[in-house]
PDB file of C-alpha atoms in Angstrom:
ATOM      1  CA  UNK A 253      11.976   7.987 -17.980  1.00  0.00           C
ATOM      2  CA  UNK A 254      12.043  10.762 -15.401  1.00  0.00           C
ATOM      3  CA  UNK A 255      14.683  13.058 -15.037  1.00  0.00           C
ATOM      4  CA  UNK A 256      17.274  12.742 -13.037  1.00  0.00           C
ATOM      5  CA  UNK A 257      16.936  13.968  -9.101  1.00  0.00           C
ATOM      6  CA  UNK A 258      19.361  16.324  -7.241  1.00  0.00           C
ATOM      7  CA  UNK A 259      17.736  16.141  -3.839  1.00  0.00           C
ATOM      8  CA  UNK A 260      19.503  19.664  -2.696  1.00  0.00           C
ATOM      9  CA  UNK A 261      17.855  21.518  -5.534  1.00  0.00           C
ATOM     10  CA  UNK A 262      14.030  19.789  -4.787  1.00  0.00           C
ATOM     11  CA  UNK A 263      11.195  22.120  -2.681  1.00  0.00           C
ATOM     12  CA  UNK A 264      10.949  21.359   0.756  1.00  0.00           C
ATOM     13  CA  UNK A 265       7.751  19.625   1.611  1.00  0.00           C
ATOM     14  CA  UNK A 266       5.365  21.556   4.108  1.00  0.00           C
ATOM     15  CA  UNK A 267       2.519  19.465   5.753  1.00  0.00           C
ATOM     16  CA  UNK A 268      -1.138  21.212   5.750  1.00  0.00           C
ATOM     17  CA  UNK A 269      -2.832  21.794   9.177  1.00  0.00           C
ATOM     18  CA  UNK A 270      -4.411  18.457   9.102  1.00  0.00           C
ATOM     19  CA  UNK A 271      -1.287  16.647   8.290  1.00  0.00           C
ATOM     20  CA  UNK A 272       1.684  14.771   9.499  1.00  0.00           C
ATOM     21  CA  UNK A 273       4.649  13.309   7.731  1.00  0.00           C
ATOM     22  CA  UNK A 274       3.463   9.630   9.132  1.00  0.00           C
ATOM     23  CA  UNK A 275      -0.088  10.371   7.959  1.00  0.00           C
ATOM     24  CA  UNK A 276       0.469  11.032   4.487  1.00  0.00           C
ATOM     25  CA  UNK A 277       3.023   8.160   4.190  1.00  0.00           C
ATOM     26  CA  UNK A 278       0.268   5.914   6.225  1.00  0.00           C
ATOM     27  CA  UNK A 279      -2.143   6.880   3.259  1.00  0.00           C
ATOM     28  CA  UNK A 280      -0.349   5.140   0.652  1.00  0.00           C
ATOM     29  CA  UNK A 281      -1.267   1.827   1.990  1.00  0.00           C
ATOM     30  CA  UNK A 282      -4.487   0.757   0.616  1.00  0.00           C
ATOM     31  CA  UNK A 283      -7.099   0.049   3.572  1.00  0.00           C
ATOM     32  CA  UNK A 284      -7.447  -3.538   2.732  1.00  0.00           C
ATOM     33  CA  UNK A 285      -4.075  -3.767   4.481  1.00  0.00           C
ATOM     34  CA  UNK A 286      -5.013  -2.001   7.363  1.00  0.00           C
ATOM     35  CA  UNK A 287      -6.192  -4.981   9.457  1.00  0.00           C
ATOM     36  CA  UNK A 288      -9.671  -4.186  10.104  1.00  0.00           C
ATOM     37  CA  UNK A 289     -12.437  -4.285   7.730  1.00  0.00           C
ATOM     38  CA  UNK A 290     -12.938  -5.938   5.326  1.00  0.00           C
ATOM     39  CA  UNK A 291     -12.555  -9.622   6.623  1.00  0.00           C
ATOM     40  CA  UNK A 292     -10.971 -12.226   5.729  1.00  0.00           C
ATOM     41  CA  UNK A 293      -7.756 -10.090   4.989  1.00  0.00           C
ATOM     42  CA  UNK A 294      -5.179 -10.331   2.154  1.00  0.00           C
ATOM     43  CA  UNK A 295      -1.858 -11.439   3.038  1.00  0.00           C
ATOM     44  CA  UNK A 296       0.330  -7.892   2.379  1.00  0.00           C
ATOM     45  CA  UNK A 297       2.941  -8.090  -0.025  1.00  0.00           C
ATOM     46  CA  UNK A 298       6.329  -6.888   0.232  1.00  0.00           C
ATOM     47  CA  UNK A 299       5.482  -3.794  -1.335  1.00  0.00           C
ATOM     48  CA  UNK A 300       2.468  -3.351   0.956  1.00  0.00           C
ATOM     49  CA  UNK A 301       5.003  -4.182   4.009  1.00  0.00           C
ATOM     50  CA  UNK A 302       7.553  -1.932   3.096  1.00  0.00           C
ATOM     51  CA  UNK A 303       4.853   1.053   2.693  1.00  0.00           C
ATOM     52  CA  UNK A 304       3.784  -0.124   6.376  1.00  0.00           C
ATOM     53  CA  UNK A 305       7.280   0.521   7.401  1.00  0.00           C
ATOM     54  CA  UNK A 306       7.805   3.709   5.783  1.00  0.00           C
ATOM     55  CA  UNK A 307       4.812   5.139   7.186  1.00  0.00           C
ATOM     56  CA  UNK A 308       6.349   3.916  11.325  1.00  0.00           C
ATOM     57  CA  UNK A 309       9.818   5.388  10.025  1.00  0.00           C
ATOM     58  CA  UNK A 310       8.074   8.417   9.281  1.00  0.00           C
ATOM     59  CA  UNK A 311       6.076   8.172  12.755  1.00  0.00           C
ATOM     60  CA  UNK A 312       9.457   8.112  14.409  1.00  0.00           C
ATOM     61  CA  UNK A 313      11.131  11.153  12.494  1.00  0.00           C
ATOM     62  CA  UNK A 314       7.538  12.855  13.434  1.00  0.00           C
ATOM     63  CA  UNK A 315       8.001  12.423  17.773  1.00  0.00           C
ATOM     64  CA  UNK A 316      11.794  13.137  17.957  1.00  0.00           C
ATOM     65  CA  UNK A 317      14.777  14.759  15.758  1.00  0.00           C
ATOM     66  CA  UNK A 318      17.599  12.365  17.561  1.00  0.00           C
ATOM     67  CA  UNK A 319      16.269   9.590  16.027  1.00  0.00           C
ATOM     68  CA  UNK A 320      17.257   9.673  12.308  1.00  0.00           C
ATOM     69  CA  UNK A 321      19.554   6.235  12.121  1.00  0.00           C
ATOM     70  CA  UNK A 322      17.831   2.911  11.375  1.00  0.00           C
ATOM     71  CA  UNK A 323      18.910  -0.759  10.662  1.00  0.00           C
ATOM     72  CA  UNK A 324      16.250  -2.509   8.945  1.00  0.00           C
ATOM     73  CA  UNK A 325      16.540  -6.467   9.386  1.00  0.00           C
ATOM     74  CA  UNK A 326      15.462  -9.765   9.348  1.00  0.00           C
ATOM     75  CA  UNK A 327      14.919 -12.100  11.580  1.00  0.00           C
ATOM     76  CA  UNK A 328      14.897 -10.345  15.009  1.00  0.00           C
ATOM     77  CA  UNK A 329      18.034 -11.613  16.072  1.00  0.00           C
ATOM     78  CA  UNK A 330      21.560 -11.476  14.645  1.00  0.00           C
ATOM     79  CA  UNK A 331      22.885 -13.231  12.638  1.00  0.00           C
ATOM     80  CA  UNK A 332      20.294 -11.005  10.170  1.00  0.00           C
ATOM     81  CA  UNK A 333      19.340 -13.041   6.696  1.00  0.00           C
ATOM     82  CA  UNK A 334      19.399  -9.526   5.417  1.00  0.00           C
ATOM     83  CA  UNK A 335      19.529  -6.191   6.799  1.00  0.00           C
ATOM     84  CA  UNK A 336      20.285  -2.588   5.573  1.00  0.00           C
ATOM     85  CA  UNK A 337      21.740   0.234   7.514  1.00  0.00           C
ATOM     86  CA  UNK A 338      20.273   3.803   6.558  1.00  0.00           C
ATOM     87  CA  UNK A 339      19.842   7.614   7.804  1.00  0.00           C
ATOM     88  CA  UNK A 340      17.350  10.342   6.746  1.00  0.00           C
ATOM     89  CA  UNK A 341      18.324  13.673   6.185  1.00  0.00           C
ATOM     90  CA  UNK A 342      16.406  16.866   6.824  1.00  0.00           C
ATOM     91  CA  UNK A 343      14.467  18.764   5.420  1.00  0.00           C
ATOM     92  CA  UNK A 344      11.925  16.604   3.817  1.00  0.00           C
ATOM     93  CA  UNK A 345      11.789  17.106  -0.241  1.00  0.00           C
ATOM     94  CA  UNK A 346       8.753  17.325  -2.550  1.00  0.00           C
ATOM     95  CA  UNK A 347       8.629  14.480  -5.008  1.00  0.00           C
ATOM     96  CA  UNK A 348       9.276  15.559  -8.733  1.00  0.00           C
ATOM     97  CA  UNK A 349       6.745  14.287 -11.258  1.00  0.00           C
ATOM     98  CA  UNK A 350       7.903  10.246 -12.308  1.00  0.00           C
ATOM     99  CA  UNK A 351       9.624   9.597  -8.980  1.00  0.00           C
ATOM    100  CA  UNK A 352       6.804   9.170  -6.375  1.00  0.00           C
ATOM    101  CA  UNK A 353       3.804  10.635  -5.851  1.00  0.00           C
ATOM    102  CA  UNK A 354       3.906  14.256  -7.240  1.00  0.00           C
ATOM    103  CA  UNK A 355       3.966  16.580  -4.487  1.00  0.00           C
ATOM    104  CA  UNK A 356       4.568  13.934  -1.679  1.00  0.00           C
ATOM    105  CA  UNK A 357       7.032  13.650   0.664  1.00  0.00           C
ATOM    106  CA  UNK A 358       9.965  12.515  -0.276  1.00  0.00           C
ATOM    107  CA  UNK A 359      13.131  11.238   2.540  1.00  0.00           C
ATOM    108  CA  UNK A 360      16.536  11.709   1.074  1.00  0.00           C
ATOM    109  CA  UNK A 361      18.767   9.024   2.827  1.00  0.00           C
ATOM    110  CA  UNK A 362      22.163   7.374   2.827  1.00  0.00           C
ATOM    111  CA  UNK A 363      22.473   3.504   3.423  1.00  0.00           C
ATOM    112  CA  UNK A 364      24.805   0.346   3.280  1.00  0.00           C
ATOM    113  CA  UNK A 365      23.312  -3.173   2.854  1.00  0.00           C
ATOM    114  CA  UNK A 366      24.582  -5.572   5.684  1.00  0.00           C
ATOM    115  CA  UNK A 367      26.619  -8.494   4.210  1.00  0.00           C
ATOM    116  CA  UNK A 368      25.331 -11.704   5.455  1.00  0.00           C
ATOM    117  CA  UNK A 369      28.773 -13.375   5.030  1.00  0.00           C
ATOM    118  CA  UNK A 370      30.083 -10.912   7.690  1.00  0.00           C
ATOM    119  CA  UNK A 371      31.697 -12.479  10.756  1.00  0.00           C
ATOM    120  CA  UNK A 372      29.980 -10.841  14.057  1.00  0.00           C
ATOM    121  CA  UNK A 373      33.215  -8.487  14.539  1.00  0.00           C
ATOM    122  CA  UNK A 374      32.791  -7.511  10.844  1.00  0.00           C
ATOM    123  CA  UNK A 375      29.080  -6.583  11.575  1.00  0.00           C
ATOM    124  CA  UNK A 376      29.820  -4.719  14.429  1.00  0.00           C
ATOM    125  CA  UNK A 377      32.440  -2.931  12.751  1.00  0.00           C
ATOM    126  CA  UNK A 378      30.318  -1.915   9.639  1.00  0.00           C
ATOM    127  CA  UNK A 379      27.782  -0.276  12.081  1.00  0.00           C
ATOM    128  CA  UNK A 380      30.651   1.652  13.512  1.00  0.00           C
ATOM    129  CA  UNK A 381      31.989   2.808  10.205  1.00  0.00           C
ATOM    130  CA  UNK A 382      28.484   3.404   8.777  1.00  0.00           C
ATOM    131  CA  UNK A 383      27.697   6.144  11.899  1.00  0.00           C
ATOM    132  CA  UNK A 384      31.066   7.655  11.566  1.00  0.00           C
ATOM    133  CA  UNK A 385      30.892   8.444   8.379  1.00  0.00           C
ATOM    134  CA  UNK A 386      27.829  10.910   9.240  1.00  0.00           C
ATOM    135  CA  UNK A 387      30.135  13.608   7.646  1.00  0.00           C
ATOM    136  CA  UNK A 388      30.376  11.500   4.298  1.00  0.00           C
ATOM    137  CA  UNK A 389      28.262  13.493   1.664  1.00  0.00           C
ATOM    138  CA  UNK A 390      25.489  15.878   2.902  1.00  0.00           C
ATOM    139  CA  UNK A 391      23.797  14.576   6.322  1.00  0.00           C
ATOM    140  CA  UNK A 392      24.360  16.775   9.319  1.00  0.00           C
ATOM    141  CA  UNK A 393      27.942  17.598   7.971  1.00  0.00           C
ATOM    142  CA  UNK A 394      28.942  19.442  10.949  1.00  0.00           C
ATOM    143  CA  UNK A 395      27.306  16.700  13.297  1.00  0.00           C
ATOM    144  CA  UNK A 396      29.701  15.172  15.966  1.00  0.00           C
ATOM    145  CA  UNK A 397      30.249  11.409  15.704  1.00  0.00           C
ATOM    146  CA  UNK A 398      28.068   9.305  17.997  1.00  0.00           C
ATOM    147  CA  UNK A 399      28.476   5.941  19.468  1.00  0.00           C
ATOM    148  CA  UNK A 400      26.051   3.700  18.014  1.00  0.00           C
ATOM    149  CA  UNK A 401      23.185   2.509  20.232  1.00  0.00           C
ATOM    150  CA  UNK A 402      22.866   6.128  21.203  1.00  0.00           C
ATOM    151  CA  UNK A 403      20.648   7.019  18.196  1.00  0.00           C
ATOM    152  CA  UNK A 404      20.078   4.027  16.102  1.00  0.00           C
ATOM    153  CA  UNK A 405      16.598   2.693  15.781  1.00  0.00           C
ATOM    154  CA  UNK A 406      16.200  -0.785  15.241  1.00  0.00           C
ATOM    155  CA  UNK A 407      13.393  -2.174  13.222  1.00  0.00           C
ATOM    156  CA  UNK A 408      12.832  -5.690  12.724  1.00  0.00           C
ATOM    157  CA  UNK A 409      11.136  -6.271   9.081  1.00  0.00           C
ATOM    158  CA  UNK A 410       7.728  -8.413   9.177  1.00  0.00           C
ATOM    159  CA  UNK A 411       9.530 -10.520   6.774  1.00  0.00           C
ATOM    160  CA  UNK A 412      12.732 -11.109   4.817  1.00  0.00           C
ATOM    161  CA  UNK A 413      10.924 -10.259   1.614  1.00  0.00           C
ATOM    162  CA  UNK A 414       9.930  -6.490   3.346  1.00  0.00           C
ATOM    163  CA  UNK A 415      13.556  -5.855   3.480  1.00  0.00           C
ATOM    164  CA  UNK A 416      14.657  -7.076   0.209  1.00  0.00           C
ATOM    165  CA  UNK A 417      11.610  -4.868  -1.544  1.00  0.00           C
ATOM    166  CA  UNK A 418      13.301  -1.677   1.022  1.00  0.00           C
ATOM    167  CA  UNK A 419      16.773  -2.315  -0.860  1.00  0.00           C
ATOM    168  CA  UNK A 420      15.420  -3.002  -4.309  1.00  0.00           C
ATOM    169  CA  UNK A 421      13.725   0.352  -3.904  1.00  0.00           C
ATOM    170  CA  UNK A 422      17.035   2.175  -2.376  1.00  0.00           C
ATOM    171  CA  UNK A 423      19.039   0.602  -5.197  1.00  0.00           C
ATOM    172  CA  UNK A 424      16.385   1.647  -8.244  1.00  0.00           C
ATOM    173  CA  UNK A 425      15.889   5.115  -6.551  1.00  0.00           C
ATOM    174  CA  UNK A 426      19.593   5.722  -6.002  1.00  0.00           C
ATOM    175  CA  UNK A 427      19.849   5.177 -10.371  1.00  0.00           C
ATOM    176  CA  UNK A 428      17.547   7.862 -10.549  1.00  0.00           C
ATOM    177  CA  UNK A 429      19.930  10.624  -8.791  1.00  0.00           C
ATOM    178  CA  UNK A 430      21.964  13.155 -10.265  1.00  0.00           C
ATOM    179  CA  UNK A 431      25.574  12.563 -11.078  1.00  0.00           C
ATOM    180  CA  UNK A 432      26.454  15.784  -9.411  1.00  0.00           C
ATOM    181  CA  UNK A 433      25.114  14.626  -6.127  1.00  0.00           C
ATOM    182  CA  UNK A 434      25.727  11.234  -6.229  1.00  0.00           C
ATOM    183  CA  UNK A 435      29.770  12.220  -6.573  1.00  0.00           C
ATOM    184  CA  UNK A 436      29.685  13.474  -3.160  1.00  0.00           C
ATOM    185  CA  UNK A 437      29.742   9.618  -2.092  1.00  0.00           C
ATOM    186  CA  UNK A 438      32.255   8.232  -4.563  1.00  0.00           C
ATOM    187  CA  UNK A 439      34.717   7.463  -2.034  1.00  0.00           C
ATOM    188  CA  UNK A 440      32.457   5.921   0.565  1.00  0.00           C
ATOM    189  CA  UNK A 441      30.950   2.622   1.232  1.00  0.00           C
ATOM    190  CA  UNK A 442      27.797   4.220   2.467  1.00  0.00           C
ATOM    191  CA  UNK A 443      25.547   5.454  -0.828  1.00  0.00           C
ATOM    192  CA  UNK A 444      22.888   7.818  -1.192  1.00  0.00           C
ATOM    193  CA  UNK A 445      19.264   7.590  -1.794  1.00  0.00           C
ATOM    194  CA  UNK A 446      15.914   8.123  -1.105  1.00  0.00           C
ATOM    195  CA  UNK A 447      12.260   7.141   0.041  1.00  0.00           C
ATOM    196  CA  UNK A 448       9.420   8.300  -2.286  1.00  0.00           C
ATOM    197  CA  UNK A 449       5.536   8.047  -0.585  1.00  0.00           C
ATOM    198  CA  UNK A 450       3.873   6.315  -3.337  1.00  0.00           C
ATOM    199  CA  UNK A 451       0.524   4.579  -3.175  1.00  0.00           C
ATOM    200  CA  UNK A 452       0.346   0.931  -3.221  1.00  0.00           C
ATOM    201  CA  UNK A 453      -0.817  -0.072  -6.828  1.00  0.00           C
ATOM    202  CA  UNK A 454      -3.602  -2.559  -6.805  1.00  0.00           C
ATOM    203  CA  UNK A 455      -4.318  -2.035 -10.680  1.00  0.00           C
ATOM    204  CA  UNK A 456      -2.799  -5.323 -11.219  1.00  0.00           C
ATOM    205  CA  UNK A 457      -3.636  -9.076 -10.213  1.00  0.00           C
ATOM    206  CA  UNK A 458      -1.918  -9.698  -6.711  1.00  0.00           C
ATOM    207  CA  UNK A 459      -2.821  -9.475  -3.079  1.00  0.00           C
ATOM    208  CA  UNK A 460      -5.566  -6.842  -2.352  1.00  0.00           C
ATOM    209  CA  UNK A 461      -6.490  -6.344  -5.530  1.00  0.00           C
ATOM    210  CA  UNK A 462     -10.510  -6.101  -6.385  1.00  0.00           C
ATOM    211  CA  UNK A 463     -11.538  -8.444  -8.885  1.00  0.00           C
ATOM    212  CA  UNK A 464     -14.547  -9.765 -10.830  1.00  0.00           C
ATOM    213  CA  UNK A 465     -14.900 -13.277 -12.347  1.00  0.00           C
ATOM    214  CA  UNK A 466     -15.352 -13.854 -16.311  1.00  0.00           C
ATOM    215  CA  UNK A 467     -15.380 -16.505 -18.947  1.00  0.00           C
ATOM    216  CA  UNK A 468     -15.926 -19.235 -16.209  1.00  0.00           C
ATOM    217  CA  UNK A 469     -16.666 -22.524 -17.319  1.00  0.00           C
ATOM    218  CA  UNK A 470     -19.216 -23.446 -14.375  1.00  0.00           C
ATOM    219  CA  UNK A 471     -22.720 -21.540 -14.765  1.00  0.00           C
ATOM    220  CA  UNK A 472     -23.221 -18.937 -11.992  1.00  0.00           C
ATOM    221  CA  UNK A 473     -19.505 -17.771 -11.363  1.00  0.00           C
ATOM    222  CA  UNK A 474     -19.403 -14.728 -13.641  1.00  0.00           C
ATOM    223  CA  UNK A 475     -19.702 -11.675 -12.112  1.00  0.00           C
ATOM    224  CA  UNK A 476     -18.933 -12.353  -8.629  1.00  0.00           C
ATOM    225  CA  UNK A 477     -16.454 -10.204  -7.218  1.00  0.00           C
ATOM    226  CA  UNK A 478     -14.420 -10.479  -4.237  1.00  0.00           C
ATOM    227  CA  UNK A 479     -10.739  -9.778  -3.108  1.00  0.00           C
ATOM    228  CA  UNK A 480      -7.438 -11.715  -3.732  1.00  0.00           C
ATOM    229  CA  UNK A 481      -5.987 -12.999  -0.638  1.00  0.00           C
ATOM    230  CA  UNK A 482      -3.140 -14.776  -2.038  1.00  0.00           C
ATOM    231  CA  UNK A 483      -2.065 -17.646  -4.054  1.00  0.00           C
ATOM    232  CA  UNK A 484      -4.439 -20.340  -4.007  1.00  0.00           C
ATOM    233  CA  UNK A 485      -3.762 -23.288  -1.362  1.00  0.00           C
ATOM    234  CA  UNK A 486      -2.475 -26.170  -3.391  1.00  0.00           C
ATOM    235  CA  UNK A 487      -2.843 -24.143  -6.767  1.00  0.00           C
ATOM    236  CA  UNK A 488       0.187 -21.742  -7.016  1.00  0.00           C
ATOM    237  CA  UNK A 489      -0.906 -20.848 -10.465  1.00  0.00           C
ATOM    238  CA  UNK A 490      -4.202 -19.623  -9.373  1.00  0.00           C
ATOM    239  CA  UNK A 491      -5.334 -16.689  -7.188  1.00  0.00           C
ATOM    240  CA  UNK A 492      -7.527 -17.145  -4.001  1.00  0.00           C
ATOM    241  CA  UNK A 493     -10.314 -14.889  -4.113  1.00  0.00           C
ATOM    242  CA  UNK A 494     -12.901 -14.078  -1.491  1.00  0.00           C
ATOM    243  CA  UNK A 495     -15.891 -12.135  -1.914  1.00  0.00           C
ATOM    244  CA  UNK A 496     -16.336  -9.396   0.978  1.00  0.00           C
ATOM    245  CA  UNK A 497     -19.859  -8.101   0.003  1.00  0.00           C
ATOM    246  CA  UNK A 498     -22.945  -9.131   0.919  1.00  0.00           C
ATOM    247  CA  UNK A 499     -24.423  -9.977  -2.600  1.00  0.00           C
ATOM    248  CA  UNK A 500     -21.536 -11.745  -3.578  1.00  0.00           C
ATOM    249  CA  UNK A 501     -21.381 -13.843  -0.605  1.00  0.00           C
ATOM    250  CA  UNK A 502     -25.017 -14.611  -1.050  1.00  0.00           C
ATOM    251  CA  UNK A 503     -24.342 -15.807  -4.879  1.00  0.00           C
ATOM    252  CA  UNK A 504     -20.986 -18.283  -3.860  1.00  0.00           C
ATOM    253  CA  UNK A 505     -23.161 -20.147  -0.981  1.00  0.00           C
ATOM    254  CA  UNK A 506     -25.845 -20.542  -3.080  1.00  0.00           C
ATOM    255  CA  UNK A 507     -22.953 -22.212  -5.443  1.00  0.00           C
ATOM    256  CA  UNK A 508     -22.208 -24.447  -2.212  1.00  0.00           C
ATOM    257  CA  UNK A 509     -18.976 -23.131  -2.155  1.00  0.00           C
ATOM    258  CA  UNK A 510     -17.202 -22.370   1.200  1.00  0.00           C
ATOM    259  CA  UNK A 511     -13.616 -22.039   0.633  1.00  0.00           C
ATOM    260  CA  UNK A 512     -12.089 -18.721  -0.965  1.00  0.00           C
ATOM    261  CA  UNK A 513     -12.092 -19.566  -4.899  1.00  0.00           C
ATOM    262  CA  UNK A 514      -9.083 -20.508  -6.709  1.00  0.00           C
ATOM    263  CA  UNK A 515      -9.238 -18.794 -10.133  1.00  0.00           C
ATOM    264  CA  UNK A 516      -6.511 -18.314 -12.738  1.00  0.00           C
ATOM    265  CA  UNK A 517      -5.672 -15.089 -14.377  1.00  0.00           C
ATOM    266  CA  UNK A 518      -7.312 -15.353 -17.504  1.00  0.00           C
ATOM    267  CA  UNK A 519     -10.794 -15.356 -15.811  1.00  0.00           C
ATOM    268  CA  UNK A 520     -10.190 -12.537 -13.518  1.00  0.00           C
ATOM    269  CA  UNK A 521     -10.336  -8.714 -14.251  1.00  0.00           C
ATOM    270  CA  UNK A 522      -9.573  -5.745 -11.839  1.00  0.00           C
ATOM    271  CA  UNK A 523     -12.434  -3.648 -11.183  1.00  0.00           C
ATOM    272  CA  UNK A 524     -13.553  -0.377  -8.957  1.00  0.00           C
ATOM    273  CA  UNK A 525     -14.351  -1.772  -5.380  1.00  0.00           C
ATOM    274  CA  UNK A 526     -16.174   1.267  -4.700  1.00  0.00           C
ATOM    275  CA  UNK A 527     -19.076   0.619  -7.175  1.00  0.00           C
ATOM    276  CA  UNK A 528     -19.772  -2.397  -4.153  1.00  0.00           C
ATOM    277  CA  UNK A 529     -18.839  -0.481  -1.310  1.00  0.00           C
ATOM    278  CA  UNK A 530     -20.977   2.751  -1.903  1.00  0.00           C
ATOM    279  CA  UNK A 531     -24.264   0.512  -1.306  1.00  0.00           C
ATOM    280  CA  UNK A 532     -24.821   0.172   2.478  1.00  0.00           C
ATOM    281  CA  UNK A 533     -27.216  -2.659   1.904  1.00  0.00           C
ATOM    282  CA  UNK A 534     -24.871  -4.336   0.249  1.00  0.00           C
ATOM    283  CA  UNK A 535     -21.605  -4.169   2.527  1.00  0.00           C
ATOM    284  CA  UNK A 536     -20.991  -7.016   5.446  1.00  0.00           C
ATOM    285  CA  UNK A 537     -22.120  -5.937   8.432  1.00  0.00           C
ATOM    286  CA  UNK A 538     -19.034  -4.950  10.439  1.00  0.00           C
ATOM    287  CA  UNK A 539     -18.184  -6.953  13.609  1.00  0.00           C
TER     288      UNK A 539
END
């Protein structure tokens, strides 16, 4: 368990000459989810979707100092199934060990979860109340109260699960905060948290992981490698695996198998993709 975090005592994060906040945050999203090569693409996990959203938020922060208040919501139009209001403090801090990727950016924030049971007038009042409370705690303590709409950025999430992942992380990170910091918010419905830069983990079985088949009952399948795209169609207990490199595609083609492979957990092991990527002759040509 990492030590409790007091954001006020953390060191300030400063980008190097070739960095921006957005570039560092975006670098935490694996290439397989970036929408170019390889093809086919794995279905983004909620963790990947939230990491991409955090990079988008960072790009907004890089571009302007006025846009630091956000509403992440799903679906596009109200009434929302799930939503969260939050704002970001200045300056950006450094992640301590065990909290995010050590030394990476940490964005201190306040948040309030949208209640799907709110009537329209109640939801509007909650937004007004949230931004009237910008003096609560530590953020912009001397700032004048602004009207909602003047500096609030609406962010449509790609899925309900993306917002739920955001809330899960907000709540988990809030538990890591030191009481000397959280006590500032004890009388407020707005609660403190932070966004920590952390690389999406592809070391376990799941969408985007690079895997090798083993202990297969049918001859010729052991040793085939590919990307996990999602759960297999009509087989929720198996993974859809698609080879992306020439030698593995040729092996699958020789086995007369055209669809993604549907493989159970016990026949898969996560491997290092770089062993195949390092061979130019073995990588499928880009379009």
